Each structure stands twice: as C-alpha cells, then as structure tokens.
Coordinates of C-alpha atoms in Angstrom, one line a residue:
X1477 CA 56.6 99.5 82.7
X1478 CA 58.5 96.6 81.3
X1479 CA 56.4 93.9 83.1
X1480 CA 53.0 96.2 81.9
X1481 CA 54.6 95.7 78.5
X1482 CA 54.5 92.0 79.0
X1483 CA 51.0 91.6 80.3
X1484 CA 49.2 94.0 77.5
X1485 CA 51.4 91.7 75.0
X1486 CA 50.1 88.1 76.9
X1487 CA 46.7 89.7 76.8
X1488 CA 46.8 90.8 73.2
X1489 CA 48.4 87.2 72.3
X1490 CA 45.4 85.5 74.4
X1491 CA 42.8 87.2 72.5
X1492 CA 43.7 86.7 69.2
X1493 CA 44.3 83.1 70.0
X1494 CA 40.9 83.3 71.3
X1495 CA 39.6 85.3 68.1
X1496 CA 41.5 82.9 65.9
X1497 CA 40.1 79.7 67.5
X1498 CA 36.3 81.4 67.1
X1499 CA 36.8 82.0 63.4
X1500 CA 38.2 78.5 63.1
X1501 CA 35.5 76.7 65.0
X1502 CA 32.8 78.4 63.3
X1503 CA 34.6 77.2 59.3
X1504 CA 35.1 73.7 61.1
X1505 CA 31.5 73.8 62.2
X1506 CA 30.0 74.9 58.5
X1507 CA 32.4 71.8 57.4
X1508 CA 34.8 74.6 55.6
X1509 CA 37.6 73.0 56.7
X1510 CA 40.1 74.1 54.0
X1511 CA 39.4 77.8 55.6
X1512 CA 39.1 76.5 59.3
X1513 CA 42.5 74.6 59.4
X1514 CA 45.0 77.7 59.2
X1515 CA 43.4 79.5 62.0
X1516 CA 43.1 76.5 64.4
X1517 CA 46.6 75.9 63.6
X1518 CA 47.6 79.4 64.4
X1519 CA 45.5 79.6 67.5
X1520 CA 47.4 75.7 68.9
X1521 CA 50.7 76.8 68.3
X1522 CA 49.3 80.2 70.2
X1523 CA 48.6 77.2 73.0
X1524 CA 44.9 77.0 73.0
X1525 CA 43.4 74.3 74.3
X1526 CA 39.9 73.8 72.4
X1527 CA 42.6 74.7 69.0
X1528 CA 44.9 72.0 69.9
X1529 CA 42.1 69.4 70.4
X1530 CA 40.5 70.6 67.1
X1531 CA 44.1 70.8 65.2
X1532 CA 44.3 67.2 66.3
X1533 CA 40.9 66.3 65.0
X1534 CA 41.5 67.9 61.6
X1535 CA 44.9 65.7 61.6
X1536 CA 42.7 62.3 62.6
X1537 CA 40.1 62.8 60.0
X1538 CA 42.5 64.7 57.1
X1539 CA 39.9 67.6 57.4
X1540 CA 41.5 71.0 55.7
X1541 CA 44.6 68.8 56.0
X1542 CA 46.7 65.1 55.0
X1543 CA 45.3 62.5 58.0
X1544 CA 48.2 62.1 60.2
X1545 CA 47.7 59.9 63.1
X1546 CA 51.4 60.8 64.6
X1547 CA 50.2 64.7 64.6
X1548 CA 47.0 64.2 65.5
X1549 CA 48.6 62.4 68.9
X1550 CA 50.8 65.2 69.6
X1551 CA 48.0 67.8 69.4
X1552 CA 45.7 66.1 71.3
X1553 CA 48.6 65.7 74.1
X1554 CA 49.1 69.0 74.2
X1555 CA 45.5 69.7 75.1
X1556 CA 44.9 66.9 77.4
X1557 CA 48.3 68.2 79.0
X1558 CA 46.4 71.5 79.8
X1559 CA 43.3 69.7 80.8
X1560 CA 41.0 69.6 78.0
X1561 CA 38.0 66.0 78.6
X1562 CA 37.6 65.7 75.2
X1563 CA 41.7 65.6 74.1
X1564 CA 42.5 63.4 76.8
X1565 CA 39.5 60.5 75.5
X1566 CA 41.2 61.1 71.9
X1567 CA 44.3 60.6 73.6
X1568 CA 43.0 57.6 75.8
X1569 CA 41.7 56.4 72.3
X1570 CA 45.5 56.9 70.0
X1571 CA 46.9 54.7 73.3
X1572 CA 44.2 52.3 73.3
X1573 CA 44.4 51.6 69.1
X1574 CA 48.3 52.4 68.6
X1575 CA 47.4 55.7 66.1
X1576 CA 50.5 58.0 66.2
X1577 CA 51.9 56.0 69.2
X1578 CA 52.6 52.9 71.0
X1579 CA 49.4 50.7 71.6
X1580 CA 49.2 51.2 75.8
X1581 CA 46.2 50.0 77.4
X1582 CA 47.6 51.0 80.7
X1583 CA 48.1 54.7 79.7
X1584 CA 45.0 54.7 77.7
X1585 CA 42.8 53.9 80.6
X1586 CA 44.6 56.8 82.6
X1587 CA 43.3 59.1 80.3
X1588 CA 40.0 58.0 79.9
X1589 CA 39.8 58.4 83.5
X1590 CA 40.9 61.4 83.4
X1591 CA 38.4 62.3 80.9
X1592 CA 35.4 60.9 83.2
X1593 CA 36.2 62.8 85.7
X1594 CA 35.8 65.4 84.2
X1595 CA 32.2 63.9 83.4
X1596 CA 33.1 63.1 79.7
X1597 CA 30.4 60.9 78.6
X1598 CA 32.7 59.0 76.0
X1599 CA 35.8 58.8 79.0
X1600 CA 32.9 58.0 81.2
X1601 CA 31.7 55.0 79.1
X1602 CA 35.2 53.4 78.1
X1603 CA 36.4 53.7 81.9
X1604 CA 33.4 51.4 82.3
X1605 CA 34.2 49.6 79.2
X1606 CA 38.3 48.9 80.5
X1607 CA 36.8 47.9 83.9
X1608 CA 34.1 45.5 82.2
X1609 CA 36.8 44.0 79.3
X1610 CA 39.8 44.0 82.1
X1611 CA 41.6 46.3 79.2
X1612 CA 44.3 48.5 81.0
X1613 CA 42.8 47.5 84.3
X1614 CA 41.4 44.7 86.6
X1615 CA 38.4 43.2 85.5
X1616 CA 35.9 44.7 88.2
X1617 CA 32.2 44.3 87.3
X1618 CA 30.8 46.7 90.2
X1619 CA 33.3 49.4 88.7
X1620 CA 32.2 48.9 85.1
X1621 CA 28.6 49.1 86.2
X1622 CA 29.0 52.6 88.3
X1623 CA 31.0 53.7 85.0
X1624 CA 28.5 52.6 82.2
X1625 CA 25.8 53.9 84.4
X1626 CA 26.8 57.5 84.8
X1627 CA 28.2 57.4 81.1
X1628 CA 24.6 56.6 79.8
X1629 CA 23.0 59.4 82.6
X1630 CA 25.6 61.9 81.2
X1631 CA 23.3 64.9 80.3
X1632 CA 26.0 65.5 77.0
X1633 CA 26.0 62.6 75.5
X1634 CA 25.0 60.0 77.2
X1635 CA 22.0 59.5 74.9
X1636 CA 24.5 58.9 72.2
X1637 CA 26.2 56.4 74.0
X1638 CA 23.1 54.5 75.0
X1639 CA 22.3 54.9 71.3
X1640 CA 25.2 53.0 70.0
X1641 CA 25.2 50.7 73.3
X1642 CA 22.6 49.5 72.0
X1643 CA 22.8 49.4 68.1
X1644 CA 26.1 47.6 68.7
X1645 CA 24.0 45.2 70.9
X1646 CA 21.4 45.2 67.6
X1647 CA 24.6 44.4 65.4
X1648 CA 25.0 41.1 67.7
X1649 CA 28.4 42.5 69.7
X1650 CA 28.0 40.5 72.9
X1651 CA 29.6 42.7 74.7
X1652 CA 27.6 45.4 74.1
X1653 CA 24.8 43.1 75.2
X1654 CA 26.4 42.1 78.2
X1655 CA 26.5 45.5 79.2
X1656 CA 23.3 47.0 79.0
X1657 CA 22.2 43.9 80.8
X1658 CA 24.2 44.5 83.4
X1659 CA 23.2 48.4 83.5
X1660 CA 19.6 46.8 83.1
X1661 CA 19.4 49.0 79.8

C-alpha cells in the first residue's frame, strides 16, 4: 500500500510538472514572460528538464525575471545533467564565454559534443567550429569539416546556421569564410 502511495504521488508530481511546464511554454512562447516565469520555475524545481533549460533561458535574457548569468548556468546544468541537447549547447556556451562560471574551453567543447550527438544543430556546428579554431581541442580540419557539414544538413536548424555562416562571412568574419569554403558552401 505504502509503495502504491508513493507511485500515485510521483505520478501526480510528474504531471503537474508536466501541466506546469505546458502552461509555462505556451506564456514564454506568446512572449508573456512575467506570467510564464513562475510556472517554469515551479515545474524546474519539480526537476523538468525542458523547465530547467527554459528557467535558465529566462535567467540569460532577464525574461519574466533580473538576467543572471550565475543562475542561468546552474539551470541549464541541471538539464544538460539529465540529458537535455539544447541545455548542454547553453551550457557548452556559459563554459566557452565565462557567464555564471569559469571560462573552460575544454569543458565547453565536452558539452557541445555532447549536444551534437544528440544531432543539435547549434552543438553540431560549434563542435565543428572548436575543431576548426583548435578552441578546447586539437585543431583537426577533416573533423571540423564532418562537423560543419552535418550542422548545416541538420533538418532543425541547419538552415539557420548556414544562414548566419554566411551573413557572418557577408559581415567580412574570415573565419566564417574559411569555413563555408571548406564545406564548399
């Protein structure tokens, strides 16, 4: 009876999380993110994923909230910890800039790997990126190459990052023109 007790409570815990996060998503979505924030932050601290990534996002960008890079970190650690592509690229990223934490190029690239294979098109494309710059990693052209290619084939999102490939190319970033020469874009 007990242990019934304590799956109809987990159950009843999951779904509100789940109804939380929903209500949450769709405020964030319509840009209400005054209404959206208390829910997400309900539904992380509840320990969903897609809430904890969003929480984090609302802390980046001050959205229903004060920006704070330092809380924005911790909540996109604890998605990526359970997995989540996109919170371990805006993890990768606080490594990789030093927002909310030590700057670690090393740590960053782990995540952005982690990300990509996960077939994240933004982990996808700054794996290539680290292999190309030698940022976190060995330089290694043939690695950047395989990386930028299947970012830019990505069928969510790799139009985007083709897109601004190539207007940062336009806006005379040489690295950015380096590399969709050598993805022959």
């Amino acid at each position: 009876m007990m242990l019934l007790t304590v799956v109809v409570s987990l159950s009843v815990t999951a779904q509100s999380a789940d109804k939380l996060y929903e209500e949450g998503k769709k405020l964030y979505d319509a840009k209400n993110y005054t209404a959206a924030f208390p829910k997400l932050k309900q539904a992380a601290e509840k320990g969903h994923k897609k809430a904890q990534y969003r929480l984090g996002r609302c802390y980046e960008k001050g959205h229903g909230t004060g920006e704070n890079e330092r809380l924005a970190f911790q909540w996109y650690e604890k998605a990526a910890n359970q997995g989540h592509a996109k919170a371990q690229f805006q993890l990768g990223q606080c490594y990789k800039d030093g927002e909310g934490v030590t700057k670690d190029r090393k740590k960053a690239f782990e995540l952005f790997m982690q990300a990509a294979k996960q077939e994240n098109a933004d982990g996808e494309y700054a794996v290539g990126k680290a292999y190309f710059k030698g940022k976190g990693v060995a330089t290694d052209k043939a690695q950047a190459k395989k990386w930028l290619l299947r970012a830019v084939r990505n069928e969510k999102g790799g139009d985007e990052v083709l897109a601004d490939l190539r207007k940062d190319a336009a806006d005379g970033d040489e690295d950015a023109k380096a590399m969709l020469k050598l993805i022959g874009k």
